[in-house]
Coordinates of C-alpha atoms and ligand atoms in Angstrom, one line a residue:
M5 CA 21.6 -24.8 12.3
K6 CA 18.3 -24.5 10.4
K7 CA 17.6 -25.8 6.9
I8 CA 15.9 -22.9 5.1
L9 CA 14.3 -22.8 1.7
F10 CA 14.0 -19.2 0.6
A11 CA 11.4 -18.8 -2.2
A12 CA 11.1 -15.6 -4.3
S13 CA 10.2 -14.6 -7.8
E14 CA 13.2 -12.3 -8.2
V15 CA 16.8 -12.4 -6.8
H16 CA 19.5 -9.9 -7.4
P17 CA 21.8 -10.1 -9.4
L18 CA 20.1 -12.9 -11.3
I19 CA 16.9 -11.0 -12.0
K20 CA 15.5 -7.8 -10.6
T21 CA 12.5 -5.5 -11.1
G22 CA 12.5 -3.9 -7.6
G23 CA 13.5 -4.1 -4.0
L24 CA 12.3 -7.7 -3.5
A25 CA 15.3 -8.8 -5.6
D26 CA 17.6 -6.8 -3.4
V27 CA 16.2 -8.5 -0.3
A28 CA 16.2 -12.0 -1.8
G29 CA 19.8 -11.6 -2.9
S30 CA 21.1 -10.3 0.4
L31 CA 19.1 -11.7 3.3
P32 CA 20.1 -15.3 2.4
R33 CA 23.8 -14.2 2.3
A34 CA 23.3 -12.7 5.8
L35 CA 21.7 -15.9 7.1
A36 CA 24.5 -18.0 5.6
E37 CA 26.9 -15.8 7.5
L38 CA 25.0 -16.8 10.6
S39 CA 25.9 -20.4 9.7
Q40 CA 22.4 -21.4 8.4
D41 CA 21.9 -24.0 5.6
I42 CA 20.0 -21.7 3.3
R43 CA 18.9 -22.5 -0.3
I44 CA 17.2 -20.0 -2.6
I45 CA 14.6 -21.2 -5.1
L46 CA 13.3 -19.2 -8.1
P47 CA 12.0 -19.8 -11.6
N48 CA 14.6 -20.2 -14.4
Y49 CA 13.5 -17.2 -16.5
Q50 CA 15.0 -16.6 -19.9
S51 CA 16.2 -13.1 -18.8
I52 CA 18.3 -14.4 -15.8
K53 CA 21.8 -13.1 -15.9
N54 CA 24.2 -15.5 -14.3
T55 CA 28.0 -15.6 -14.1
E56 CA 28.2 -18.8 -12.2
E57 CA 28.2 -22.4 -13.5
V58 CA 24.7 -24.0 -13.8
R59 CA 24.1 -27.8 -13.7
F60 CA 21.1 -30.0 -14.0
I61 CA 20.5 -31.9 -10.8
S62 CA 17.0 -33.5 -11.0
S63 CA 13.7 -33.6 -12.6
V64 CA 10.3 -33.6 -11.0
R65 CA 6.8 -34.3 -12.2
V66 CA 3.9 -32.7 -10.4
N67 CA 0.2 -32.2 -11.5
N68 CA 1.1 -33.8 -14.8
Q69 CA 3.8 -31.2 -15.5
D70 CA 7.5 -31.7 -15.7
A71 CA 10.2 -29.4 -14.4
N72 CA 14.0 -29.7 -14.0
I73 CA 15.9 -28.4 -11.1
L74 CA 19.1 -26.7 -12.0
E75 CA 21.7 -25.7 -9.4
T76 CA 23.9 -22.7 -9.3
K77 CA 25.4 -20.3 -6.7
L78 CA 24.5 -16.8 -5.8
P79 CA 27.5 -14.9 -7.4
D80 CA 30.4 -14.3 -5.1
S81 CA 29.0 -16.5 -2.4
D82 CA 28.5 -20.2 -1.4
V83 CA 24.7 -19.8 -1.2
I84 CA 23.1 -22.5 -3.3
V85 CA 20.4 -21.4 -5.8
W86 CA 17.9 -23.8 -7.3
L87 CA 16.3 -22.8 -10.5
V88 CA 12.9 -24.3 -11.4
D89 CA 13.3 -24.9 -15.1
C90 CA 10.1 -25.3 -17.2
P91 CA 10.8 -23.9 -20.6
A92 CA 7.1 -24.0 -21.6
L93 CA 6.4 -21.4 -18.9
F94 CA 9.5 -19.5 -18.2
D95 CA 11.6 -19.5 -21.4
T96 CA 10.1 -16.3 -22.7
P97 CA 11.5 -12.7 -23.1
G98 CA 10.2 -10.0 -20.8
N99 CA 10.4 -9.9 -17.0
P100 CA 8.9 -12.3 -14.4
Y101 CA 5.5 -10.5 -14.5
V102 CA 5.1 -8.8 -17.9
D103 CA 5.9 -9.4 -21.5
E104 CA 8.2 -7.1 -23.5
S105 CA 5.3 -4.7 -24.1
G106 CA 4.6 -4.4 -20.4
N107 CA 1.4 -6.6 -20.5
S108 CA 0.9 -9.0 -17.6
W109 CA 1.6 -12.6 -18.7
P110 CA -1.8 -14.2 -19.5
N111 CA -0.6 -17.4 -17.9
I112 CA 0.9 -15.8 -14.8
A113 CA -1.3 -17.9 -12.5
D114 CA 0.0 -21.1 -14.2
R115 CA 3.6 -19.9 -13.9
F116 CA 3.6 -19.3 -10.2
T117 CA 1.4 -22.3 -9.4
L118 CA 3.9 -24.6 -11.0
F119 CA 6.7 -22.7 -9.1
C120 CA 4.8 -23.1 -5.8
R121 CA 4.2 -26.8 -6.4
I122 CA 7.9 -27.4 -7.1
V123 CA 8.8 -25.5 -3.9
V124 CA 6.6 -27.9 -2.0
E125 CA 8.2 -30.9 -3.6
V126 CA 11.7 -29.6 -2.8
A127 CA 10.9 -28.6 0.7
T128 CA 9.5 -32.0 1.5
N129 CA 12.3 -33.9 0.0
R130 CA 10.3 -35.3 -3.0
A131 CA 12.6 -33.7 -5.6
H132 CA 15.4 -36.2 -5.3
L133 CA 17.7 -33.7 -3.8
D134 CA 18.3 -35.5 -0.6
W135 CA 17.4 -32.4 1.3
S136 CA 14.3 -31.3 3.2
A137 CA 13.6 -27.9 4.8
D138 CA 12.9 -27.0 8.4
V139 CA 11.5 -23.7 7.4
V140 CA 10.2 -22.4 4.0
H141 CA 10.5 -18.6 3.8
C142 CA 8.0 -17.3 1.2
N143 CA 7.9 -13.8 -0.3
D144 CA 5.0 -12.0 -1.8
W145 CA 1.9 -13.4 -3.7
Q146 CA 4.0 -15.4 -6.2
T147 CA 4.8 -17.8 -3.4
G148 CA 1.5 -17.6 -1.5
L149 CA 0.3 -21.1 -2.6
V150 CA 3.3 -22.7 -0.8
P151 CA 2.0 -22.4 2.8
A152 CA -1.5 -23.3 1.5
L153 CA -0.3 -26.5 -0.3
L154 CA 2.0 -27.4 2.7
S155 CA -1.0 -27.1 5.1
I156 CA -2.4 -30.3 3.7
E157 CA 0.8 -32.3 3.9
G158 CA 1.5 -34.7 6.7
N159 CA 5.1 -34.0 7.7
K160 CA 5.5 -30.4 6.8
P161 CA 8.2 -27.8 7.4
A162 CA 7.3 -24.5 9.2
T163 CA 6.4 -21.5 7.0
V164 CA 7.1 -17.8 7.1
F165 CA 5.4 -15.5 4.7
T166 CA 6.9 -12.1 4.1
I167 CA 4.8 -9.3 2.6
H168 CA 6.8 -6.9 0.6
N169 CA 3.8 -5.2 -0.9
M170 CA 0.1 -5.6 -0.1
A171 CA -0.9 -3.8 -3.3
Y172 CA 0.0 -6.9 -5.3
Q173 CA -2.2 -9.8 -4.3
G174 CA -2.3 -12.3 -7.3
M175 CA -6.1 -12.3 -7.7
F176 CA -7.8 -14.4 -10.4
P177 CA -11.4 -15.4 -11.3
E178 CA -12.8 -18.5 -9.5
S179 CA -12.5 -20.5 -12.8
V180 CA -8.7 -20.2 -12.6
F181 CA -8.8 -22.1 -9.3
S182 CA -10.5 -25.1 -11.0
D183 CA -8.2 -24.8 -14.1
L184 CA -5.2 -25.0 -11.9
N185 CA -6.5 -28.2 -10.3
L186 CA -5.8 -26.9 -6.8
P187 CA -7.0 -29.0 -3.9
R188 CA -10.7 -28.3 -3.3
Q189 CA -10.4 -28.1 0.5
L190 CA -8.4 -24.8 0.0
W191 CA -11.4 -23.0 -1.5
H192 CA -13.2 -21.3 1.4
P193 CA -13.3 -17.8 2.9
N194 CA -10.7 -18.7 5.4
G195 CA -8.5 -20.2 2.7
L196 CA -7.7 -19.0 -0.8
E197 CA -11.1 -17.5 -1.6
F198 CA -11.4 -13.7 -1.4
H199 CA -14.9 -12.4 -2.4
E200 CA -15.3 -15.3 -4.9
M201 CA -11.9 -14.7 -6.4
L202 CA -8.8 -16.8 -6.1
S203 CA -6.2 -14.9 -4.0
F204 CA -2.6 -16.1 -4.0
I205 CA -1.5 -13.8 -1.2
K206 CA -4.2 -15.2 1.1
G207 CA -2.5 -18.6 0.8
G208 CA 0.4 -17.0 2.7
L209 CA -1.7 -14.9 5.1
A210 CA -4.1 -17.7 6.0
Y211 CA -1.8 -20.6 6.2
A212 CA 1.8 -19.5 7.2
D213 CA 3.0 -20.0 10.7
R214 CA 4.4 -16.5 10.9
I215 CA 3.7 -13.4 8.7
T216 CA 6.2 -10.7 8.5
T217 CA 6.4 -7.5 6.6
V218 CA 9.4 -5.3 5.9
S219 CA 9.0 -2.5 8.5
P220 CA 7.3 -2.2 11.9
T221 CA 5.3 0.8 10.8
Y222 CA 3.9 -1.0 7.7
A223 CA 3.0 -4.0 9.9
L224 CA 0.6 -1.6 11.7
E225 CA -0.5 0.2 8.6
I226 CA -1.7 -3.0 6.8
Q227 CA -4.1 -3.6 9.6
T228 CA -6.1 -0.5 8.6
P229 CA -8.4 -0.2 5.5
E230 CA -6.2 2.5 3.9
Y231 CA -3.3 0.1 3.5
G232 CA -4.8 -3.4 3.9
Y233 CA -6.7 -3.6 0.5
G234 CA -9.6 -5.5 2.1
L235 CA -7.3 -7.9 4.0
E236 CA -6.9 -5.6 7.0
G237 CA -9.5 -7.7 8.9
L238 CA -7.6 -11.0 8.4
L239 CA -4.3 -9.2 9.2
S240 CA -5.5 -7.7 12.5
H241 CA -7.0 -11.1 13.4
K242 CA -3.5 -12.5 12.9
Y243 CA -1.7 -9.7 14.8
D244 CA -0.1 -12.1 17.2
I245 CA 1.8 -13.9 14.4
L246 CA 2.4 -10.7 12.4
S247 CA 5.6 -8.6 12.8
G248 CA 7.7 -6.0 11.0
I249 CA 11.4 -6.6 10.4
I250 CA 13.1 -3.8 8.6
N251 CA 15.2 -4.7 5.6
G252 CA 18.9 -4.2 5.6
M253 CA 21.0 -3.2 2.6
D254 CA 23.8 -5.0 0.8
L255 CA 26.9 -3.0 1.8
N256 CA 29.1 -4.9 -0.7
Q257 CA 27.1 -3.3 -3.5
W258 CA 26.0 0.0 -1.9
S259 CA 29.1 1.6 -0.3
P260 CA 30.5 4.9 -1.7
E261 CA 34.0 3.8 -0.5
T262 CA 34.1 0.8 -2.9
D263 CA 31.5 1.4 -5.5
T264 CA 33.0 0.7 -8.9
S265 CA 30.1 2.2 -10.9
I266 CA 30.7 5.8 -9.6
S267 CA 33.3 8.4 -10.9
E268 CA 35.1 8.9 -7.6
P269 CA 34.9 6.7 -4.5
Y270 CA 34.4 8.7 -1.2
G271 CA 33.6 8.1 2.4
I272 CA 32.7 10.0 5.6
D273 CA 36.3 11.3 5.9
S274 CA 36.6 12.3 2.2
L275 CA 33.1 13.7 1.7
E276 CA 34.6 16.6 -0.3
K277 CA 35.1 14.0 -3.2
K278 CA 31.3 13.5 -3.5
I279 CA 31.3 16.7 -5.6
I280 CA 33.3 14.9 -8.4
N281 CA 30.4 12.5 -8.7
K282 CA 28.0 15.4 -8.8
T283 CA 29.7 17.2 -11.7
S284 CA 30.2 14.1 -13.7
L285 CA 26.5 13.2 -13.2
Q286 CA 25.6 16.7 -14.4
A287 CA 27.8 16.3 -17.4
R288 CA 26.5 12.9 -18.4
S289 CA 22.9 14.2 -17.9
S290 CA 23.6 17.2 -20.1
L291 CA 22.8 19.6 -17.3
P292 CA 24.9 22.7 -16.8
V293 CA 27.9 21.7 -14.6
N294 CA 27.4 23.7 -11.4
K295 CA 28.8 22.7 -8.0
S296 CA 26.6 24.9 -5.9
V297 CA 23.1 24.3 -7.3
P298 CA 21.2 21.7 -5.2
L299 CA 20.9 18.6 -7.4
F300 CA 17.8 16.4 -6.8
G301 CA 17.5 12.8 -7.8
L302 CA 14.9 10.1 -8.1
I303 CA 15.2 6.4 -9.0
S304 CA 11.9 4.5 -9.1
R305 CA 9.3 2.3 -10.6
L306 CA 7.0 4.9 -12.0
V307 CA 3.8 3.7 -10.4
D308 CA 1.1 5.3 -8.1
Q309 CA 2.7 3.8 -4.9
K310 CA 5.8 6.1 -5.4
G311 CA 3.9 9.4 -5.4
I312 CA 5.0 10.2 -8.9
D313 CA 1.8 12.2 -9.4
L314 CA 2.9 14.5 -6.6
I315 CA 6.2 15.0 -8.4
L316 CA 4.4 15.7 -11.6
D317 CA 2.2 18.3 -9.8
C318 CA 5.3 20.0 -8.4
L319 CA 7.5 20.0 -11.5
Q320 CA 6.2 23.4 -12.9
E321 CA 7.1 25.1 -9.6
M322 CA 10.4 23.1 -9.2
V323 CA 11.7 24.5 -12.5
N324 CA 11.3 28.0 -11.2
M325 CA 13.4 27.1 -8.1
P326 CA 17.2 27.2 -8.0
L327 CA 17.7 23.4 -8.5
Q328 CA 18.4 20.7 -10.9
F329 CA 16.7 17.3 -11.1
V330 CA 17.9 13.9 -12.4
L331 CA 15.3 11.2 -12.7
L332 CA 15.6 7.5 -13.7
G333 CA 12.7 5.2 -13.8
S334 CA 10.2 3.2 -15.8
G335 CA 6.6 2.1 -15.5
D336 CA 3.4 3.8 -16.3
K337 CA 3.6 4.9 -19.9
S338 CA 1.6 8.1 -19.5
V339 CA 3.8 9.2 -16.6
E340 CA 7.0 8.4 -18.7
Q341 CA 5.7 10.6 -21.5
K342 CA 4.8 13.5 -19.2
L343 CA 8.2 13.4 -17.6
L344 CA 9.9 13.3 -21.0
D345 CA 7.8 16.2 -22.2
F346 CA 8.9 18.2 -19.2
A347 CA 12.6 17.4 -19.7
R348 CA 12.3 18.5 -23.3
L349 CA 10.9 21.9 -22.2
Y350 CA 13.5 22.4 -19.5
P351 CA 16.7 20.7 -20.6
K352 CA 18.8 22.8 -18.3
K353 CA 16.8 21.9 -15.2
I354 CA 15.6 18.3 -15.6
S355 CA 17.1 15.2 -17.0
V356 CA 14.9 12.1 -17.5
T357 CA 16.1 8.6 -18.3
I358 CA 13.4 6.1 -19.0
G359 CA 14.5 2.5 -18.4
Y360 CA 16.3 0.3 -16.0
N361 CA 19.9 1.1 -15.5
E362 CA 21.9 -0.1 -12.5
G363 CA 25.1 1.8 -13.2
L364 CA 23.2 5.1 -13.5
A365 CA 21.3 4.3 -10.3
H366 CA 24.6 4.1 -8.4
Q367 CA 25.8 7.3 -10.1
I368 CA 22.6 9.1 -9.1
E369 CA 22.9 8.0 -5.4
A370 CA 26.5 9.2 -5.4
G371 CA 26.1 12.4 -7.4
V372 CA 22.9 14.1 -6.2
D373 CA 22.5 16.1 -3.0
I374 CA 18.9 15.3 -2.3
F375 CA 16.9 12.2 -3.1
L376 CA 13.1 12.4 -3.5
M377 CA 10.9 9.6 -2.3
P378 CA 7.4 10.9 -1.7
S379 CA 5.7 7.5 -1.6
R380 CA 2.0 7.2 -0.9
F381 CA 2.9 4.0 0.9
E382 CA 6.2 2.2 1.2
P383 CA 6.5 -1.2 2.9
C384 CA 10.3 -0.6 3.5
G385 CA 12.0 1.2 0.7
L386 CA 15.7 0.8 0.0
N387 CA 16.7 3.9 -1.9
Q388 CA 16.3 6.1 1.2
M389 CA 18.8 3.8 3.0
Y390 CA 21.2 3.8 0.0
S391 CA 20.9 7.6 -0.1
Q392 CA 21.9 7.9 3.6
R393 CA 25.0 5.7 3.1
Y394 CA 26.0 8.0 0.2
G395 CA 25.5 11.2 2.2
T396 CA 22.6 12.1 -0.1
I397 CA 19.8 13.5 2.0
P398 CA 16.4 11.9 1.3
I399 CA 13.1 13.7 1.3
V400 CA 10.4 11.2 2.2
R401 CA 6.8 11.0 3.1
E402 CA 6.3 9.7 6.6
T403 CA 4.9 6.2 5.9
G404 CA 6.0 2.6 6.3
G405 CA 9.7 2.0 6.2
L406 CA 10.4 5.6 5.3
A407 CA 9.0 6.6 8.7
D408 CA 11.2 4.0 10.4
T409 CA 14.5 4.8 8.7
I410 CA 14.6 8.6 8.5
E411 CA 15.0 11.1 11.3
D412 CA 13.5 14.4 10.2
A413 CA 15.7 17.5 10.3
L414 CA 13.9 19.5 13.0
P415 CA 15.4 21.9 15.5
K416 CA 15.8 19.2 18.1
S417 CA 17.3 16.5 15.9
L418 CA 19.6 19.1 14.2
A419 CA 20.8 20.3 17.6
N420 CA 21.6 16.7 18.8
N421 CA 23.1 15.6 15.4
T422 CA 20.5 12.8 14.8
A423 CA 18.8 14.4 11.7
T424 CA 19.3 12.2 8.6
G425 CA 16.6 13.5 6.2
I426 CA 13.5 15.5 5.6
S427 CA 10.0 14.1 6.0
F428 CA 6.5 15.3 5.4
K429 CA 3.1 13.9 6.3
Q430 CA 0.4 14.7 3.9
A431 CA 0.4 13.2 0.4
T432 CA -0.2 16.5 -1.3
P433 CA 1.9 18.6 -3.8
G434 CA 1.8 21.4 -1.3
A435 CA 3.4 19.4 1.5
L436 CA 6.0 18.0 -0.9
L437 CA 6.9 21.5 -2.1
E438 CA 7.3 22.7 1.5
A439 CA 9.7 19.8 2.1
I440 CA 11.7 20.7 -1.1
K441 CA 11.9 24.3 0.0
R442 CA 13.1 23.2 3.5
A443 CA 15.8 21.1 1.8
I444 CA 17.0 23.9 -0.3
L445 CA 17.2 26.2 2.7
L446 CA 19.1 23.6 4.8
Y447 CA 21.4 22.9 1.8
S448 CA 22.5 26.6 1.8
D449 CA 23.8 26.2 5.3
K450 CA 26.9 24.2 4.6
K451 CA 27.7 23.4 8.2
S452 CA 24.3 22.0 9.1
W453 CA 24.2 20.1 5.8
K454 CA 27.5 18.4 6.5
K455 CA 26.2 17.4 10.0
I456 CA 23.1 15.8 8.5
Q457 CA 25.2 14.0 5.9
T458 CA 27.6 12.7 8.5
A459 CA 24.8 11.4 10.8
A460 CA 23.1 9.7 7.7
M461 CA 26.4 8.0 6.6
K462 CA 27.1 6.7 10.1
K463 CA 23.7 4.9 10.4
D464 CA 23.9 1.1 10.5
F465 CA 21.7 -0.4 7.8
S466 CA 23.6 -3.7 7.6
W467 CA 21.6 -7.0 7.3
E468 CA 23.0 -8.6 10.4
K469 CA 20.5 -7.3 12.9
S470 CA 17.5 -8.1 10.8
A471 CA 18.8 -11.5 9.8
K472 CA 19.1 -12.3 13.5
Q473 CA 15.5 -11.3 13.9
Y474 CA 14.4 -13.7 11.1
L475 CA 16.5 -16.4 12.7
A476 CA 14.8 -15.9 16.0
L477 CA 11.5 -16.3 14.3
Y478 CA 12.6 -19.5 12.5
E479 CA 13.7 -20.9 15.9
E480 CA 10.3 -20.0 17.5
I481 CA 8.4 -22.1 14.9
Ligands
LIG522 P1 10.3 -1.2 -4.9 O1 10.7 -2.5 -4.6 O2 8.9 -0.9 -4.4 O3 10.4 -0.8 -6.3 P2 12.6 -0.3 -3.2 O4 13.0 1.0 -2.8 O5 12.4 -1.3 -2.2 O6 11.2 -0.1 -4.0 O7 13.6 -0.9 -4.2 C1 13.8 -0.5 -5.5 C2 15.1 -1.0 -6.1 O8 15.1 -1.0 -7.5 C3 16.3 -0.2 -5.7 O9 17.4 -1.0 -5.6 C4 16.4 0.8 -6.8 O10 17.7 1.3 -7.0 C5 16.0 -0.1 -8.0 N1 15.5 0.6 -9.1 C6 14.2 1.0 -9.3 N2 14.0 1.5 -10.5 C7 15.2 1.4 -11.1 C8 15.7 1.8 -12.5 N3 14.9 2.4 -13.3 N4 17.0 1.5 -12.8 C9 17.8 0.9 -11.9 N5 17.4 0.6 -10.6 C10 16.1 0.8 -10.3
LIG523 C1 8.5 -3.9 -2.2 C2 8.2 -2.6 -1.5 C3 9.4 -1.9 -1.0 C4 10.4 -2.8 -0.3 C5 10.7 -4.0 -1.2 C6 11.6 -5.0 -0.5 O1 8.8 -3.8 -3.5 O2 7.5 -1.8 -2.4 O3 9.0 -0.8 -0.1 O4 11.5 -2.1 0.1 O5 9.5 -4.7 -1.5 O6 11.1 -5.5 0.7

């Protein structure tokens, strides 16, 4: 049994802005089911939603700052969660990264430096918890300083650093390094320095014992200039400790048979009931209720990564096609406005909801026929997996985890019943439109469509397989 400290900046259902929270809320559960002693650690944000009891268990002083450790449980599980409580830094409205107006926290480097320092104290049994870690599993730049700080400790646990997204690196001016009072020996080009800037993610990449990312294809892509954001050299140098482990999905939350957020549960043997979810989604989205029109959906952070510009470029042609489109997302303000403008012009074709809405996300997965995910890059992506579980056919660009989890509907895969989606290669509006037309054509052939749905719903996206791969990695180090 390994003692694992799992550090992340967001954990579902306590706090979530994207897929990292889904992973941090479900991988530890899967590791606990493999009988590991796993503890999750995250900051005690004001916006945390918790249904479990919380109790104070210790206080720690580090770099002249005080923090409390609060203990709670991951809802409906026995997994222990430690909340790093420092009201001066975390007791503010907004989300972990931005304030209520969407501006990055000016003190974001201070916030996550304190968090990393406390993770180190906890991992090395200096937080009065009578527990020390064998392995610290860090996730994304917010935890990047942990492997760096541990590298200068004597008796240190092993470290794994998982990259969920190379596009976010936690870069700050050199002066921030001094202001944070970080150990001077970490400042060099093979350490935290990146072109005279402080790079949090480099702390993970340069010092962790193992680096993973969330799909095998993305593990290769980030070793190239197109996806590596200047760190491709370091990553290809580290290729022997770098691997891709595909994310699983939380079947307790994302199963159409038991989903309490949707109008009518259904499964592979009662697929005909999916239509009830379609008509109620159309009704709640103020679209004409029409069982036979192909209904498209999208749920996403509205940022460049997700290929939203491709969608915007296609919308004018899409409204001339026989389809409807339900979109839920938030992010880039100008994208939000363009989408809303379009929906106002074509209310019978497009419904746009700006904001974050978990219930609606489930209703979209259950209600739509086709899910759009034309990402420019996608480390793993979860919605294409959720879609497949719900018999909703994803259209994806062939990149990262999308390439690893979708079998394109081509004559051969259709003939041998392995097709589960539609994919396209070029990140261009033309290629996306072709894929949309292909989907509409396939949808009109009810027999083929049902075959694709069935193959998609049968796929195994459970966490168990991936959790075992992480465990093998922990055992290696
Ligand atoms: P990323 O982490 O890059 O945003 P993923 O596909 O890994 O992409 O995960 C996104 C997660 O966030 C999914 O669970 C998705 O359903 C959820 N999500 C994204 N935007 C919204 C939204 N506006 N409302 C509800 N859920 C959302
Ligand atoms: C990131 C990636 C997404 C991935 C998620 C969880 O947010 O953008 O592709 O699924 O992390 O690993």
